[in-house]
mmCIF file of N, CA and C and ligand atoms in Angstrom:
data_model
loop_
_atom_site.group_PDB
_atom_site.id
_atom_site.type_symbol
_atom_site.label_atom_id
_atom_site.label_comp_id
_atom_site.label_asym_id
_atom_site.label_seq_id
_atom_site.Cartn_x
_atom_site.Cartn_y
_atom_site.Cartn_z
ATOM 1 N N MET E 2 -15.203 0.324 23.893
ATOM 2 C CA MET E 2 -15.193 -1.105 24.425
ATOM 3 C C MET E 2 -16.654 -1.762 24.314
ATOM 4 N N SER E 3 -16.809 -2.875 23.611
ATOM 5 C CA SER E 3 -18.146 -3.398 23.318
ATOM 6 C C SER E 3 -18.817 -4.010 24.644
ATOM 7 N N LYS E 4 -19.998 -3.904 24.498
ATOM 8 C CA LYS E 4 -20.741 -4.482 25.561
ATOM 9 C C LYS E 4 -20.817 -6.028 25.720
ATOM 10 N N ILE E 5 -20.817 -6.483 26.794
ATOM 11 C CA ILE E 5 -20.771 -7.943 27.181
ATOM 12 C C ILE E 5 -22.307 -8.479 27.136
ATOM 13 N N LYS E 6 -22.467 -9.554 26.180
ATOM 14 C CA LYS E 6 -23.602 -10.218 26.120
ATOM 15 C C LYS E 6 -23.538 -11.735 27.013
ATOM 16 N N ARG E 7 -24.634 -11.918 27.432
ATOM 17 C CA ARG E 7 -24.865 -13.503 28.052
ATOM 18 C C ARG E 7 -25.677 -14.354 26.980
ATOM 19 N N PHE E 8 -25.146 -15.534 26.754
ATOM 20 C CA PHE E 8 -25.930 -16.455 25.963
ATOM 21 C C PHE E 8 -25.774 -17.716 26.828
ATOM 22 N N SER E 9 -26.909 -18.667 26.586
ATOM 23 C CA SER E 9 -26.559 -20.100 27.264
ATOM 24 C C SER E 9 -26.360 -21.091 25.869
ATOM 25 N N VAL E 10 -25.573 -21.920 26.337
ATOM 26 C CA VAL E 10 -25.123 -23.177 25.462
ATOM 27 C C VAL E 10 -25.551 -24.300 25.953
ATOM 28 N N SER E 11 -26.090 -25.236 25.071
ATOM 29 C CA SER E 11 -26.327 -26.597 25.413
ATOM 30 C C SER E 11 -25.282 -27.473 24.936
ATOM 31 N N VAL E 12 -24.907 -28.392 25.806
ATOM 32 C CA VAL E 12 -23.880 -29.495 24.993
ATOM 33 C C VAL E 12 -23.950 -30.539 25.874
ATOM 34 N N LYS E 13 -23.481 -31.815 25.267
ATOM 35 C CA LYS E 13 -23.353 -33.026 25.720
ATOM 36 C C LYS E 13 -22.477 -33.034 27.001
ATOM 37 N N ASP E 14 -22.715 -33.884 27.969
ATOM 38 C CA ASP E 14 -22.036 -34.029 29.174
ATOM 39 C C ASP E 14 -20.537 -34.216 29.018
ATOM 40 N N ASN E 15 -20.150 -35.171 28.199
ATOM 41 C CA ASN E 15 -18.988 -35.599 27.839
ATOM 42 C C ASN E 15 -18.193 -34.391 27.224
ATOM 43 N N LEU E 16 -18.678 -33.832 26.246
ATOM 44 C CA LEU E 16 -18.035 -32.627 25.499
ATOM 45 C C LEU E 16 -17.851 -31.542 26.585
ATOM 46 N N LEU E 17 -18.684 -31.224 27.524
ATOM 47 C CA LEU E 17 -18.403 -30.278 28.757
ATOM 48 C C LEU E 17 -17.455 -30.582 29.464
ATOM 49 N N LYS E 18 -17.166 -32.027 29.877
ATOM 50 C CA LYS E 18 -16.222 -32.587 30.710
ATOM 51 C C LYS E 18 -14.643 -32.116 30.052
ATOM 52 N N ASP E 19 -14.764 -32.543 28.571
ATOM 53 C CA ASP E 19 -13.393 -32.353 27.861
ATOM 54 C C ASP E 19 -13.111 -31.011 27.854
ATOM 55 N N PHE E 20 -14.260 -30.104 27.597
ATOM 56 C CA PHE E 20 -14.191 -28.638 27.556
ATOM 57 C C PHE E 20 -13.498 -27.970 28.840
ATOM 58 N N ASP E 21 -14.116 -28.473 29.778
ATOM 59 C CA ASP E 21 -13.585 -28.088 31.235
ATOM 60 C C ASP E 21 -12.159 -28.264 31.471
ATOM 61 N N SER E 22 -11.854 -29.595 31.115
ATOM 62 C CA SER E 22 -10.341 -29.963 31.132
ATOM 63 C C SER E 22 -9.491 -29.058 30.279
ATOM 64 N N PHE E 23 -9.956 -28.730 28.988
ATOM 65 C CA PHE E 23 -9.213 -28.067 28.089
ATOM 66 C C PHE E 23 -8.964 -26.732 28.827
ATOM 67 N N VAL E 24 -10.179 -25.964 29.209
ATOM 68 C CA VAL E 24 -9.885 -24.716 29.799
ATOM 69 C C VAL E 24 -8.845 -24.743 31.106
ATOM 70 N N SER E 25 -8.939 -25.773 31.613
ATOM 71 C CA SER E 25 -8.070 -25.584 32.804
ATOM 72 C C SER E 25 -6.578 -26.041 32.185
ATOM 73 N N ARG E 26 -6.441 -26.911 31.293
ATOM 74 C CA ARG E 26 -5.020 -26.914 30.780
ATOM 75 C C ARG E 26 -4.508 -25.894 30.078
ATOM 76 N N LYS E 27 -5.255 -24.917 29.295
ATOM 77 C CA LYS E 27 -4.901 -23.829 28.887
ATOM 78 C C LYS E 27 -4.556 -22.654 29.597
ATOM 79 N N GLY E 28 -5.247 -22.836 31.037
ATOM 80 C CA GLY E 28 -5.031 -21.849 31.949
ATOM 81 C C GLY E 28 -6.044 -20.641 31.820
ATOM 82 N N TYR E 29 -7.136 -20.993 31.196
ATOM 83 C CA TYR E 29 -8.230 -19.874 31.028
ATOM 84 C C TYR E 29 -8.922 -19.547 32.461
ATOM 85 N N PRO E 30 -9.094 -18.184 32.588
ATOM 86 C CA PRO E 30 -9.560 -18.034 33.762
ATOM 87 C C PRO E 30 -11.187 -18.474 34.005
ATOM 88 N N THR E 31 -11.780 -18.446 32.854
ATOM 89 C CA THR E 31 -13.166 -18.732 32.930
ATOM 90 C C THR E 31 -13.658 -19.518 31.448
ATOM 91 N N ARG E 32 -14.700 -20.507 31.539
ATOM 92 C CA ARG E 32 -15.156 -20.763 30.398
ATOM 93 C C ARG E 32 -15.467 -19.829 29.190
ATOM 94 N N SER E 33 -16.138 -18.726 29.765
ATOM 95 C CA SER E 33 -16.261 -17.430 28.763
ATOM 96 C C SER E 33 -15.168 -17.098 27.849
ATOM 97 N N LYS E 34 -14.035 -16.930 28.645
ATOM 98 C CA LYS E 34 -12.759 -16.375 28.059
ATOM 99 C C LYS E 34 -12.314 -17.468 26.902
ATOM 100 N N ALA E 35 -12.367 -18.740 27.258
ATOM 101 C CA ALA E 35 -12.085 -19.625 26.514
ATOM 102 C C ALA E 35 -12.871 -19.694 25.010
ATOM 103 N N ILE E 36 -14.091 -19.551 25.271
ATOM 104 C CA ILE E 36 -15.199 -19.750 24.139
ATOM 105 C C ILE E 36 -14.860 -18.539 23.325
ATOM 106 N N GLU E 37 -14.639 -17.237 23.982
ATOM 107 C CA GLU E 37 -14.353 -16.077 23.259
ATOM 108 C C GLU E 37 -13.145 -16.181 22.245
ATOM 109 N N ASP E 38 -11.946 -16.813 22.713
ATOM 110 C CA ASP E 38 -10.857 -17.199 22.023
ATOM 111 C C ASP E 38 -10.967 -18.131 20.827
ATOM 112 N N ILE E 39 -11.771 -19.190 21.088
ATOM 113 C CA ILE E 39 -12.115 -20.095 20.035
ATOM 114 C C ILE E 39 -12.984 -19.517 19.016
ATOM 115 N N VAL E 40 -14.050 -18.755 19.350
ATOM 116 C CA VAL E 40 -14.880 -18.017 18.297
ATOM 117 C C VAL E 40 -14.289 -17.095 17.610
ATOM 118 N N ARG E 41 -13.298 -16.275 18.172
ATOM 119 C CA ARG E 41 -12.381 -15.324 17.470
ATOM 120 C C ARG E 41 -11.656 -16.026 16.494
ATOM 121 N N GLY E 42 -11.031 -17.176 16.869
ATOM 122 C CA GLY E 42 -10.191 -17.720 16.052
ATOM 123 C C GLY E 42 -10.864 -18.213 14.755
ATOM 124 N N GLU E 43 -12.077 -19.060 14.924
ATOM 125 C CA GLU E 43 -12.822 -19.549 13.990
ATOM 126 C C GLU E 43 -13.384 -18.673 13.037
ATOM 127 N N LEU E 44 -13.604 -17.303 13.462
ATOM 128 C CA LEU E 44 -14.194 -15.974 12.584
ATOM 129 C C LEU E 44 -12.888 -15.571 11.579
ATOM 130 N N LYS E 45 -11.780 -15.747 12.429
ATOM 131 C CA LYS E 45 -10.450 -15.226 11.581
ATOM 132 C C LYS E 45 -10.142 -16.116 10.546
ATOM 133 N N ARG E 46 -10.120 -17.714 10.877
ATOM 134 C CA ARG E 46 -9.995 -18.543 9.807
ATOM 135 C C ARG E 46 -10.851 -18.390 8.497
ATOM 136 N N GLU E 47 -12.211 -18.251 9.053
ATOM 137 C CA GLU E 47 -13.241 -17.985 7.897
ATOM 138 C C GLU E 47 -12.894 -16.896 7.121
ATOM 139 N N SER E 48 -12.581 -15.719 7.645
ATOM 140 C CA SER E 48 -12.439 -14.391 6.987
ATOM 141 C C SER E 48 -11.154 -14.654 6.009
ATOM 142 N N LEU E 49 -10.145 -15.501 6.569
ATOM 143 C CA LEU E 49 -8.722 -15.550 5.630
ATOM 144 C C LEU E 49 -9.255 -16.428 4.529
ATOM 145 N N LEU E 50 -10.216 -17.553 4.688
ATOM 146 C CA LEU E 50 -10.447 -18.203 3.617
ATOM 147 C C LEU E 50 -11.338 -17.488 2.524
ATOM 148 N N LYS E 51 -11.976 -16.462 2.946
ATOM 149 C CA LYS E 51 -12.640 -15.690 2.105
ATOM 150 C C LYS E 51 -11.794 -14.763 0.777
ATOM 151 N N GLY E 52 -10.416 -14.765 1.286
ATOM 152 C CA GLY E 52 -9.582 -14.204 0.252
ATOM 153 C C GLY E 52 -9.289 -14.947 -0.765
ATOM 154 N N ASN E 53 -9.138 -14.341 -2.044
ATOM 155 C CA ASN E 53 -8.701 -15.191 -3.128
ATOM 156 C C ASN E 53 -7.090 -15.391 -3.021
ATOM 157 N N MET E 54 -6.313 -14.365 -2.651
ATOM 158 C CA MET E 54 -4.888 -14.756 -2.749
ATOM 159 C C MET E 54 -4.422 -14.888 -1.247
ATOM 160 N N GLY E 55 -3.295 -15.761 -0.986
ATOM 161 C CA GLY E 55 -2.865 -15.752 0.382
ATOM 162 C C GLY E 55 -1.368 -16.436 0.490
ATOM 163 N N THR E 56 -0.887 -16.386 1.577
ATOM 164 C CA THR E 56 0.262 -17.064 1.996
ATOM 165 C C THR E 56 0.022 -17.798 3.168
ATOM 166 N N GLY E 57 0.642 -19.066 2.906
ATOM 167 C CA GLY E 57 0.588 -20.090 4.103
ATOM 168 C C GLY E 57 1.472 -21.146 3.994
ATOM 169 N N ALA E 58 1.371 -22.257 4.741
ATOM 170 C CA ALA E 58 1.986 -23.355 4.960
ATOM 171 C C ALA E 58 1.292 -24.717 4.827
ATOM 172 N N ILE E 59 1.848 -25.565 4.128
ATOM 173 C CA ILE E 59 1.246 -26.984 4.163
ATOM 174 C C ILE E 59 2.190 -27.933 4.996
ATOM 175 N N ILE E 60 1.813 -28.621 6.068
ATOM 176 C CA ILE E 60 2.575 -29.460 6.748
ATOM 177 C C ILE E 60 2.238 -30.774 6.403
ATOM 178 N N LEU E 61 3.129 -31.753 6.061
ATOM 179 C CA LEU E 61 2.791 -33.052 5.890
ATOM 180 C C LEU E 61 3.633 -33.953 6.532
ATOM 181 N N VAL E 62 3.359 -35.030 6.974
ATOM 182 C CA VAL E 62 3.971 -36.348 7.588
ATOM 183 C C VAL E 62 3.689 -37.441 6.575
ATOM 184 N N TYR E 63 4.908 -38.211 6.274
ATOM 185 C CA TYR E 63 4.576 -39.404 5.572
ATOM 186 C C TYR E 63 5.502 -40.383 5.815
ATOM 187 N N ASP E 64 5.406 -41.461 5.329
ATOM 188 C CA ASP E 64 6.194 -42.731 5.574
ATOM 189 C C ASP E 64 7.388 -42.539 4.627
ATOM 190 N N HIS E 65 8.493 -42.600 5.209
ATOM 191 C CA HIS E 65 9.800 -42.331 4.631
ATOM 192 C C HIS E 65 10.327 -43.623 3.872
ATOM 193 N N HIS E 66 9.628 -44.787 4.189
ATOM 194 C CA HIS E 66 10.044 -46.107 3.552
ATOM 195 C C HIS E 66 9.501 -46.384 2.213
ATOM 196 N N LYS E 67 8.524 -45.490 1.926
ATOM 197 C CA LYS E 67 7.787 -45.536 0.544
ATOM 198 C C LYS E 67 8.566 -44.708 -0.397
ATOM 199 N N ARG E 68 9.542 -45.446 -0.882
ATOM 200 C CA ARG E 68 10.470 -44.678 -2.091
ATOM 201 C C ARG E 68 9.676 -44.117 -3.083
ATOM 202 N N GLU E 69 8.600 -44.813 -3.588
ATOM 203 C CA GLU E 69 7.878 -44.088 -4.883
ATOM 204 C C GLU E 69 7.066 -42.804 -4.112
ATOM 205 N N LEU E 70 6.698 -43.002 -2.998
ATOM 206 C CA LEU E 70 6.026 -41.761 -2.390
ATOM 207 C C LEU E 70 6.809 -40.467 -2.476
ATOM 208 N N VAL E 71 7.981 -40.499 -2.237
ATOM 209 C CA VAL E 71 8.699 -39.250 -2.051
ATOM 210 C C VAL E 71 8.631 -38.717 -3.386
ATOM 211 N N ALA E 72 9.072 -39.647 -4.637
ATOM 212 C CA ALA E 72 9.070 -39.173 -6.014
ATOM 213 C C ALA E 72 7.866 -38.649 -6.437
ATOM 214 N N LYS E 73 6.666 -39.273 -5.676
ATOM 215 C CA LYS E 73 5.278 -38.682 -6.200
ATOM 216 C C LYS E 73 4.978 -37.465 -5.589
ATOM 217 N N LEU E 74 5.427 -37.271 -4.164
ATOM 218 C CA LEU E 74 5.214 -35.912 -3.628
ATOM 219 C C LEU E 74 5.860 -34.779 -4.113
ATOM 220 N N THR E 75 7.121 -35.275 -4.738
ATOM 221 C CA THR E 75 7.928 -34.056 -5.255
ATOM 222 C C THR E 75 7.329 -33.852 -6.764
ATOM 223 N N ASP E 76 6.777 -34.831 -7.417
ATOM 224 C CA ASP E 76 6.149 -34.306 -8.735
ATOM 225 C C ASP E 76 5.015 -33.570 -8.675
ATOM 226 N N ILE E 77 4.162 -33.798 -7.648
ATOM 227 C CA ILE E 77 2.932 -33.048 -7.509
ATOM 228 C C ILE E 77 3.526 -31.682 -7.155
ATOM 229 N N GLN E 78 4.157 -31.440 -6.287
ATOM 230 C CA GLN E 78 4.662 -29.982 -5.950
ATOM 231 C C GLN E 78 5.430 -29.394 -7.184
ATOM 232 N N HIS E 79 6.022 -30.126 -7.993
ATOM 233 C CA HIS E 79 6.420 -29.405 -9.237
ATOM 234 C C HIS E 79 5.421 -28.911 -10.104
ATOM 235 N N ASP E 80 4.317 -29.568 -10.180
ATOM 236 C CA ASP E 80 3.100 -29.102 -10.920
ATOM 237 C C ASP E 80 2.571 -28.022 -10.443
ATOM 238 N N TYR E 81 2.946 -27.628 -9.114
ATOM 239 C CA TYR E 81 2.545 -26.283 -8.385
ATOM 240 C C TYR E 81 3.614 -25.276 -8.377
ATOM 241 N N HIS E 82 4.541 -25.409 -9.052
ATOM 242 C CA HIS E 82 5.998 -24.787 -8.832
ATOM 243 C C HIS E 82 5.657 -23.175 -8.700
ATOM 244 N N ASN E 83 4.649 -22.643 -9.404
ATOM 245 C CA ASN E 83 4.468 -21.225 -9.123
ATOM 246 C C ASN E 83 3.748 -20.842 -7.850
ATOM 247 N N LEU E 84 3.266 -21.791 -7.245
ATOM 248 C CA LEU E 84 2.829 -21.645 -5.888
ATOM 249 C C LEU E 84 3.949 -21.811 -4.592
ATOM 250 N N VAL E 85 4.766 -22.857 -4.924
ATOM 251 C CA VAL E 85 5.499 -23.135 -3.884
ATOM 252 C C VAL E 85 6.650 -22.179 -3.807
ATOM 253 N N ILE E 86 6.715 -21.755 -2.572
ATOM 254 C CA ILE E 86 8.043 -20.845 -2.506
ATOM 255 C C ILE E 86 9.407 -21.528 -1.848
ATOM 256 N N CYS E 87 9.126 -22.203 -0.871
ATOM 257 C CA CYS E 87 10.283 -23.248 -0.449
ATOM 258 C C CYS E 87 9.397 -24.489 0.287
ATOM 259 N N ASN E 88 10.551 -25.332 0.555
ATOM 260 C CA ASN E 88 10.117 -26.610 1.181
ATOM 261 C C ASN E 88 11.269 -27.016 2.150
ATOM 262 N N GLN E 89 10.919 -27.315 3.353
ATOM 263 C CA GLN E 89 11.771 -27.861 4.205
ATOM 264 C C GLN E 89 11.447 -29.200 5.009
ATOM 265 N N HIS E 90 12.545 -29.847 4.916
ATOM 266 C CA HIS E 90 12.278 -31.412 5.169
ATOM 267 C C HIS E 90 13.059 -31.607 6.506
ATOM 268 N N VAL E 91 12.065 -32.523 7.270
ATOM 269 C CA VAL E 91 12.618 -33.007 8.685
ATOM 270 C C VAL E 91 12.636 -34.412 8.756
ATOM 271 N N HIS E 92 13.567 -35.263 9.027
ATOM 272 C CA HIS E 92 13.500 -36.456 9.297
ATOM 273 C C HIS E 92 13.082 -36.485 10.781
ATOM 274 N N LEU E 93 11.681 -36.715 10.993
ATOM 275 C CA LEU E 93 11.432 -36.928 12.339
ATOM 276 C C LEU E 93 11.671 -38.095 13.333
ATOM 277 N N ASP E 94 11.781 -39.480 12.234
ATOM 278 C CA ASP E 94 12.336 -40.467 13.352
ATOM 279 C C ASP E 94 12.551 -41.421 12.079
ATOM 280 N N HIS E 95 12.765 -42.650 12.588
ATOM 281 C CA HIS E 95 13.278 -43.673 11.574
ATOM 282 C C HIS E 95 12.376 -43.822 10.473
ATOM 283 N N ASN E 96 11.081 -43.765 10.803
ATOM 284 C CA ASN E 96 10.054 -44.296 9.872
ATOM 285 C C ASN E 96 9.358 -42.791 9.073
ATOM 286 N N ASN E 97 9.504 -41.756 9.762
ATOM 287 C CA ASN E 97 8.611 -40.609 9.168
ATOM 288 C C ASN E 97 9.517 -39.360 8.841
ATOM 289 N N CYS E 98 8.817 -38.722 7.874
ATOM 290 C CA CYS E 98 9.565 -37.495 7.247
ATOM 291 C C CYS E 98 8.365 -36.391 7.458
ATOM 292 N N MET E 99 8.716 -35.234 7.646
ATOM 293 C CA MET E 99 7.757 -34.047 7.621
ATOM 294 C C MET E 99 8.354 -32.991 6.587
ATOM 295 N N GLU E 100 7.458 -32.528 6.071
ATOM 296 C CA GLU E 100 7.652 -31.279 5.142
ATOM 297 C C GLU E 100 6.986 -30.227 5.626
ATOM 298 N N SER E 101 7.380 -29.085 5.448
ATOM 299 C CA SER E 101 6.647 -27.852 5.490
ATOM 300 C C SER E 101 6.875 -26.992 4.230
ATOM 301 N N ILE E 102 5.696 -26.829 3.363
ATOM 302 C CA ILE E 102 5.737 -26.180 2.251
ATOM 303 C C ILE E 102 5.169 -24.824 2.206
ATOM 304 N N VAL E 103 6.060 -23.960 2.108
ATOM 305 C CA VAL E 103 5.373 -22.420 2.187
ATOM 306 C C VAL E 103 4.937 -22.253 0.771
ATOM 307 N N VAL E 104 3.651 -21.732 0.690
ATOM 308 C CA VAL E 104 3.009 -21.513 -0.660
ATOM 309 C C VAL E 104 2.354 -20.104 -0.567
ATOM 310 N N GLN E 105 2.388 -19.400 -1.673
ATOM 311 C CA GLN E 105 1.806 -18.066 -1.826
ATOM 312 C C GLN E 105 1.147 -18.223 -3.234
ATOM 313 N N GLY E 106 -0.050 -17.708 -3.253
ATOM 314 C CA GLY E 106 -0.824 -17.593 -4.467
ATOM 315 C C GLY E 106 -2.379 -17.745 -4.221
ATOM 316 N N LYS E 107 -2.924 -18.238 -5.326
ATOM 317 C CA LYS E 107 -4.495 -18.629 -5.143
ATOM 318 C C LYS E 107 -4.913 -19.656 -4.045
ATOM 319 N N GLN E 108 -5.717 -19.272 -3.329
ATOM 320 C CA GLN E 108 -5.911 -20.183 -1.929
ATOM 321 C C GLN E 108 -6.741 -21.415 -2.606
ATOM 322 N N LYS E 109 -7.450 -21.078 -3.893
ATOM 323 C CA LYS E 109 -7.894 -22.549 -4.494
ATOM 324 C C LYS E 109 -6.944 -23.341 -4.639
ATOM 325 N N GLU E 110 -5.831 -22.992 -5.418
ATOM 326 C CA GLU E 110 -4.760 -23.964 -5.766
ATOM 327 C C GLU E 110 -4.149 -24.553 -4.713
ATOM 328 N N MET E 111 -3.849 -23.622 -3.532
ATOM 329 C CA MET E 111 -3.267 -24.188 -2.398
ATOM 330 C C MET E 111 -4.111 -25.437 -1.669
ATOM 331 N N GLN E 112 -5.494 -25.233 -1.851
ATOM 332 C CA GLN E 112 -6.231 -26.257 -1.254
ATOM 333 C C GLN E 112 -6.288 -27.404 -2.305
ATOM 334 N N GLU E 113 -6.125 -27.244 -3.486
ATOM 335 C CA GLU E 113 -5.981 -28.326 -4.477
ATOM 336 C C GLU E 113 -4.754 -29.145 -4.246
ATOM 337 N N LEU E 114 -3.685 -28.354 -3.985
ATOM 338 C CA LEU E 114 -2.287 -28.976 -3.654
ATOM 339 C C LEU E 114 -2.275 -29.797 -2.562
ATOM 340 N N THR E 115 -2.895 -29.270 -1.538
ATOM 341 C CA THR E 115 -3.136 -29.902 -0.114
ATOM 342 C C THR E 115 -3.708 -31.191 -0.258
ATOM 343 N N ASP E 116 -5.003 -31.185 -1.137
ATOM 344 C CA ASP E 116 -5.681 -32.402 -1.274
ATOM 345 C C ASP E 116 -4.995 -33.353 -2.000
ATOM 346 N N LYS E 117 -4.235 -33.021 -3.214
ATOM 347 C CA LYS E 117 -3.567 -33.965 -3.955
ATOM 348 C C LYS E 117 -2.368 -34.681 -2.974
ATOM 349 N N LEU E 118 -1.878 -33.740 -2.199
ATOM 350 C CA LEU E 118 -0.806 -34.571 -1.291
ATOM 351 C C LEU E 118 -1.452 -35.515 -0.303
ATOM 352 N N LYS E 119 -2.406 -35.098 0.226
ATOM 353 C CA LYS E 119 -3.245 -35.853 1.207
ATOM 354 C C LYS E 119 -3.852 -37.249 0.539
ATOM 355 N N ALA E 120 -4.142 -37.372 -0.668
ATOM 356 C CA ALA E 120 -4.594 -38.508 -1.315
ATOM 357 C C ALA E 120 -3.545 -39.597 -1.613
ATOM 358 N N GLN E 121 -2.445 -39.207 -1.474
ATOM 359 C CA GLN E 121 -1.298 -40.085 -1.673
ATOM 360 C C GLN E 121 -1.158 -41.254 -0.572
ATOM 361 N N LYS E 122 -1.000 -42.462 -0.814
ATOM 362 C CA LYS E 122 -1.024 -43.638 0.127
ATOM 363 C C LYS E 122 0.530 -43.586 0.718
ATOM 364 N N GLY E 123 0.301 -43.614 2.078
ATOM 365 C CA GLY E 123 1.615 -43.280 3.058
ATOM 366 C C GLY E 123 1.805 -42.046 3.477
ATOM 367 N N VAL E 124 0.880 -41.054 3.142
ATOM 368 C CA VAL E 124 0.828 -39.825 3.807
ATOM 369 C C VAL E 124 -0.128 -39.957 4.756
ATOM 370 N N LYS E 125 0.600 -39.567 5.917
ATOM 371 C CA LYS E 125 -0.055 -39.694 7.402
ATOM 372 C C LYS E 125 -0.917 -38.626 7.753
ATOM 373 N N SER E 126 -0.515 -37.352 7.445
ATOM 374 C CA SER E 126 -1.186 -36.221 7.959
ATOM 375 C C SER E 126 -0.775 -34.880 6.919
ATOM 376 N N VAL E 127 -1.990 -34.162 6.685
ATOM 377 C CA VAL E 127 -1.603 -32.955 6.004
ATOM 378 C C VAL E 127 -2.506 -31.926 6.624
ATOM 379 N N SER E 128 -1.941 -30.661 6.736
ATOM 380 C CA SER E 128 -2.632 -29.602 7.098
ATOM 381 C C SER E 128 -2.349 -28.407 6.506
ATOM 382 N N LEU E 129 -3.069 -27.561 5.942
ATOM 383 C CA LEU E 129 -3.041 -26.190 5.368
ATOM 384 C C LEU E 129 -3.350 -25.012 6.317
ATOM 385 N N SER E 130 -2.407 -24.281 6.501
ATOM 386 C CA SER E 130 -2.712 -22.963 7.498
ATOM 387 C C SER E 130 -2.470 -21.902 6.529
ATOM 388 N N ILE E 131 -3.339 -21.107 6.407
ATOM 389 C CA ILE E 131 -3.300 -19.750 5.725
ATOM 390 C C ILE E 131 -2.982 -18.735 6.783
ATOM 391 N N ALA E 132 -1.836 -18.111 6.387
ATOM 392 C CA ALA E 132 -1.501 -17.005 7.522
ATOM 393 C C ALA E 132 -1.827 -15.489 7.248
ATOM 394 N N SER E 133 -1.957 -15.411 5.811
ATOM 395 C CA SER E 133 -2.590 -13.935 5.606
ATOM 396 C C SER E 133 -3.238 -14.045 4.232
ATOM 397 N N ALA E 134 -4.397 -13.326 4.028
ATOM 398 C CA ALA E 134 -5.045 -13.441 2.700
ATOM 399 C C ALA E 134 -5.336 -12.044 2.336
ATOM 400 N N LYS E 135 -5.712 -11.971 1.038
ATOM 401 C CA LYS E 135 -6.291 -10.564 0.502
ATOM 402 C C LYS E 135 -6.994 -11.035 -0.864
ATOM 403 N N LYS E 136 -8.106 -10.218 -1.249
ATOM 404 C CA LYS E 136 -8.942 -10.334 -2.251
ATOM 405 C C LYS E 136 -8.118 -10.463 -3.444
HETATM 406 NI NI1 NI K 209 13.390 -37.505 6.007
#
């Protein structure tokens, strides 16, 4: 078991207030435990991004009423057909659709595909989550 080290952190008043509320909502026993989890998560994310190859998912939400957008999003995905494993469509509500695109391959291309989808007008949110990575 590794030794516990203490360090002090300076943050703005408002941020600390929000953080304490986060700690309480998440049910952390202490701030330290919450910070430990957050730091560990960020370090893991960084190490995943260092891999060249990976498997992940792109989640996007877009305006369903923009018909040309649906075609454009499909065209973009076809340009990356080697990367896209499958695509699941969810009709979120009257106006919005969500797609979860499972991707596997070069992380650089996953980011490219994510950026191209993000740049389309009518796309409300896009996130790329890399689940596993290797060199
Ligand atoms: Ni839909």
